[in-house]
Amino acid sequence: MVLGVGIDVVHVERIRHWRNIEGLYERFFHPEELASALPRGETGILSLAARFAAKEAFGKAIGSGLRHFALRDVAVLNDSHGKPFMVLAGSAEAAFKDFGGTRMVLSMSHEQDNAIAVVIIEGD
């Protein structure tokens, strides 16, 4: 049963600008996300924008926005086929369980100026 749906659009320039602010990427992104994205230059910035949109979409899907979990507690990764998935830890995992979530579906996309993500949370 679907418990929540979240969608978010991020302007890529916002994420691009963050690289000029010391410590901001580390505040918002999991180390594994940064290790994957930063060496890829501009393509990596697009990837980070989509991942940030996914985190915001997750917050919308559970109905809390970004208030009840740390963004670093959500890691948006890719499987061996490139399919994105979320790994939740700490406050994000607790918020997901409190919401009654048991499964999550994630879709992301990006173009030159914008990134978008949709999160669907299912429960029993």
PDB file of C-alpha atoms in Angstrom:
ATOM      1  CA  MET A   1       0.000   0.000   0.000  1.00  0.00           C
ATOM      2  CA  VAL A   2       1.311   3.470  -0.887  1.00  0.00           C
ATOM      3  CA  LEU A   3       1.829   5.570   2.234  1.00  0.00           C
ATOM      4  CA  GLY A   4       3.475   8.628   0.723  1.00  0.00           C
ATOM      5  CA  VAL A   5       4.702  10.220  -2.477  1.00  0.00           C
ATOM      6  CA  GLY A   6       7.249  13.006  -2.695  1.00  0.00           C
ATOM      7  CA  ILE A   7       8.607  14.918  -5.665  1.00  0.00           C
ATOM      8  CA  ASP A   8      11.221  17.639  -5.854  1.00  0.00           C
ATOM      9  CA  VAL A   9      12.978  19.717  -8.493  1.00  0.00           C
ATOM     10  CA  VAL A  10      16.396  21.275  -7.849  1.00  0.00           C
ATOM     11  CA  HIS A  11      18.029  24.004  -9.903  1.00  0.00           C
ATOM     12  CA  VAL A  12      21.515  22.624 -10.657  1.00  0.00           C
ATOM     13  CA  GLU A  13      23.162  26.038 -10.240  1.00  0.00           C
ATOM     14  CA  ARG A  14      22.239  25.939  -6.537  1.00  0.00           C
ATOM     15  CA  ILE A  15      24.258  22.737  -6.069  1.00  0.00           C
ATOM     16  CA  ARG A  16      27.080  24.003  -8.284  1.00  0.00           C
ATOM     17  CA  HIS A  17      27.371  27.113  -6.068  1.00  0.00           C
ATOM     18  CA  TRP A  18      27.683  24.980  -2.912  1.00  0.00           C
ATOM     19  CA  ARG A  19      31.121  23.727  -3.977  1.00  0.00           C
ATOM     20  CA  ASN A  20      32.405  27.258  -3.196  1.00  0.00           C
ATOM     21  CA  ILE A  21      31.165  27.082   0.412  1.00  0.00           C
ATOM     22  CA  GLU A  22      33.519  25.071   2.590  1.00  0.00           C
ATOM     23  CA  GLY A  23      31.927  22.087   4.302  1.00  0.00           C
ATOM     24  CA  LEU A  24      28.508  22.417   2.682  1.00  0.00           C
ATOM     25  CA  TYR A  25      28.770  19.325   0.485  1.00  0.00           C
ATOM     26  CA  GLU A  26      29.913  17.335   3.521  1.00  0.00           C
ATOM     27  CA  ARG A  27      26.914  18.606   5.491  1.00  0.00           C
ATOM     28  CA  PHE A  28      24.341  17.549   2.889  1.00  0.00           C
ATOM     29  CA  PHE A  29      25.839  14.480   1.220  1.00  0.00           C
ATOM     30  CA  HIS A  30      26.976  11.082   2.416  1.00  0.00           C
ATOM     31  CA  PRO A  31      30.721  10.436   1.888  1.00  0.00           C
ATOM     32  CA  GLU A  32      29.948   7.658  -0.603  1.00  0.00           C
ATOM     33  CA  GLU A  33      27.844  10.065  -2.703  1.00  0.00           C
ATOM     34  CA  LEU A  34      30.697  12.580  -2.778  1.00  0.00           C
ATOM     35  CA  ALA A  35      33.313   9.947  -3.600  1.00  0.00           C
ATOM     36  CA  SER A  36      31.249   8.871  -6.595  1.00  0.00           C
ATOM     37  CA  ALA A  37      30.259  12.317  -7.873  1.00  0.00           C
ATOM     38  CA  LEU A  38      33.085  14.790  -7.308  1.00  0.00           C
ATOM     39  CA  PRO A  39      35.726  13.143  -9.530  1.00  0.00           C
ATOM     40  CA  ARG A  40      33.284  13.340 -12.463  1.00  0.00           C
ATOM     41  CA  GLY A  41      33.285  17.157 -12.688  1.00  0.00           C
ATOM     42  CA  GLU A  42      30.131  18.702 -14.171  1.00  0.00           C
ATOM     43  CA  THR A  43      28.440  15.317 -14.576  1.00  0.00           C
ATOM     44  CA  GLY A  44      29.019  14.780 -10.872  1.00  0.00           C
ATOM     45  CA  ILE A  45      27.349  18.105 -10.047  1.00  0.00           C
ATOM     46  CA  LEU A  46      24.270  16.960 -11.982  1.00  0.00           C
ATOM     47  CA  SER A  47      24.371  13.715 -10.025  1.00  0.00           C
ATOM     48  CA  LEU A  48      24.546  15.560  -6.691  1.00  0.00           C
ATOM     49  CA  ALA A  49      21.619  17.776  -7.723  1.00  0.00           C
ATOM     50  CA  ALA A  50      19.500  14.701  -8.456  1.00  0.00           C
ATOM     51  CA  ARG A  51      20.542  13.150  -5.144  1.00  0.00           C
ATOM     52  CA  PHE A  52      19.627  16.293  -3.236  1.00  0.00           C
ATOM     53  CA  ALA A  53      16.234  16.321  -4.989  1.00  0.00           C
ATOM     54  CA  ALA A  54      15.800  12.686  -3.884  1.00  0.00           C
ATOM     55  CA  LYS A  55      16.493  13.600  -0.249  1.00  0.00           C
ATOM     56  CA  GLU A  56      13.944  16.418  -0.380  1.00  0.00           C
ATOM     57  CA  ALA A  57      11.423  14.113  -2.093  1.00  0.00           C
ATOM     58  CA  PHE A  58      11.975  11.561   0.689  1.00  0.00           C
ATOM     59  CA  GLY A  59      11.178  14.219   3.298  1.00  0.00           C
ATOM     60  CA  LYS A  60       8.014  15.152   1.443  1.00  0.00           C
ATOM     61  CA  ALA A  61       6.977  11.510   1.092  1.00  0.00           C
ATOM     62  CA  ILE A  62       7.165  10.946   4.861  1.00  0.00           C
ATOM     63  CA  GLY A  63       5.417  14.261   5.472  1.00  0.00           C
ATOM     64  CA  SER A  64       8.143  15.898   7.554  1.00  0.00           C
ATOM     65  CA  GLY A  65      10.155  17.820   5.020  1.00  0.00           C
ATOM     66  CA  LEU A  66      13.798  18.014   6.046  1.00  0.00           C
ATOM     67  CA  ARG A  67      13.094  18.732   9.719  1.00  0.00           C
ATOM     68  CA  HIS A  68      13.210  15.255  11.228  1.00  0.00           C
ATOM     69  CA  PHE A  69      16.315  13.695   9.714  1.00  0.00           C
ATOM     70  CA  ALA A  70      19.882  14.567   8.835  1.00  0.00           C
ATOM     71  CA  LEU A  71      20.549  14.728   5.102  1.00  0.00           C
ATOM     72  CA  ARG A  72      23.787  12.768   5.551  1.00  0.00           C
ATOM     73  CA  ASP A  73      21.664   9.930   6.985  1.00  0.00           C
ATOM     74  CA  VAL A  74      20.254   9.404   3.476  1.00  0.00           C
ATOM     75  CA  ALA A  75      22.692   7.982   0.939  1.00  0.00           C
ATOM     76  CA  VAL A  76      21.446   7.858  -2.647  1.00  0.00           C
ATOM     77  CA  LEU A  77      23.479   5.217  -4.437  1.00  0.00           C
ATOM     78  CA  ASN A  78      23.239   3.164  -7.631  1.00  0.00           C
ATOM     79  CA  ASP A  79      23.169  -0.586  -8.102  1.00  0.00           C
ATOM     80  CA  SER A  80      25.358  -2.360 -10.667  1.00  0.00           C
ATOM     81  CA  HIS A  81      22.829  -1.527 -13.401  1.00  0.00           C
ATOM     82  CA  GLY A  82      22.683   2.179 -12.510  1.00  0.00           C
ATOM     83  CA  LYS A  83      19.303   2.004 -10.771  1.00  0.00           C
ATOM     84  CA  PRO A  84      19.183   4.465  -7.855  1.00  0.00           C
ATOM     85  CA  PHE A  85      18.266   3.390  -4.345  1.00  0.00           C
ATOM     86  CA  MET A  86      18.390   4.920  -0.876  1.00  0.00           C
ATOM     87  CA  VAL A  87      20.269   3.665   2.141  1.00  0.00           C
ATOM     88  CA  LEU A  88      18.826   5.114   5.340  1.00  0.00           C
ATOM     89  CA  ALA A  89      20.648   5.378   8.652  1.00  0.00           C
ATOM     90  CA  GLY A  90      20.168   7.114  11.978  1.00  0.00           C
ATOM     91  CA  SER A  91      17.447   9.759  12.041  1.00  0.00           C
ATOM     92  CA  ALA A  92      16.312   9.065   8.458  1.00  0.00           C
ATOM     93  CA  GLU A  93      15.869   5.361   9.140  1.00  0.00           C
ATOM     94  CA  ALA A  94      13.926   6.156  12.328  1.00  0.00           C
ATOM     95  CA  ALA A  95      11.664   8.627  10.469  1.00  0.00           C
ATOM     96  CA  PHE A  96      10.988   6.033   7.747  1.00  0.00           C
ATOM     97  CA  LYS A  97      10.071   3.352  10.288  1.00  0.00           C
ATOM     98  CA  ASP A  98       7.951   5.766  12.365  1.00  0.00           C
ATOM     99  CA  PHE A  99       6.052   6.592   9.176  1.00  0.00           C
ATOM    100  CA  GLY A 100       5.351   2.877   8.681  1.00  0.00           C
ATOM    101  CA  GLY A 101       7.503   2.490   5.589  1.00  0.00           C
ATOM    102  CA  THR A 102       8.712  -0.941   4.554  1.00  0.00           C
ATOM    103  CA  ARG A 103       9.710  -0.327   0.909  1.00  0.00           C
ATOM    104  CA  MET A 104      10.729   2.638  -1.195  1.00  0.00           C
ATOM    105  CA  VAL A 105      10.813   3.362  -4.926  1.00  0.00           C
ATOM    106  CA  LEU A 106      13.076   6.123  -6.257  1.00  0.00           C
ATOM    107  CA  SER A 107      13.361   7.664  -9.699  1.00  0.00           C
ATOM    108  CA  MET A 108      15.678  10.547 -10.633  1.00  0.00           C
ATOM    109  CA  SER A 109      16.557  12.502 -13.744  1.00  0.00           C
ATOM    110  CA  HIS A 110      18.549  15.591 -14.655  1.00  0.00           C
ATOM    111  CA  GLU A 111      19.291  17.912 -17.509  1.00  0.00           C
ATOM    112  CA  GLN A 112      21.580  20.902 -17.854  1.00  0.00           C
ATOM    113  CA  ASP A 113      19.637  23.208 -15.513  1.00  0.00           C
ATOM    114  CA  ASN A 114      17.374  21.028 -13.380  1.00  0.00           C
ATOM    115  CA  ALA A 115      17.251  17.736 -11.526  1.00  0.00           C
ATOM    116  CA  ILE A 116      14.108  15.938 -10.388  1.00  0.00           C
ATOM    117  CA  ALA A 117      13.351  13.017  -8.102  1.00  0.00           C
ATOM    118  CA  VAL A 118      10.247  11.084  -7.110  1.00  0.00           C
ATOM    119  CA  VAL A 119      10.029   8.891  -4.007  1.00  0.00           C
ATOM    120  CA  ILE A 120       7.179   6.482  -3.309  1.00  0.00           C
ATOM    121  CA  ILE A 121       6.999   4.930   0.145  1.00  0.00           C
ATOM    122  CA  GLU A 122       5.040   1.739   0.651  1.00  0.00           C
ATOM    123  CA  GLY A 123       3.984  -0.024   3.814  1.00  0.00           C
ATOM    124  CA  ASP A 124       2.125  -3.162   4.797  1.00  0.00           C
TER     125      ASP A 124
END
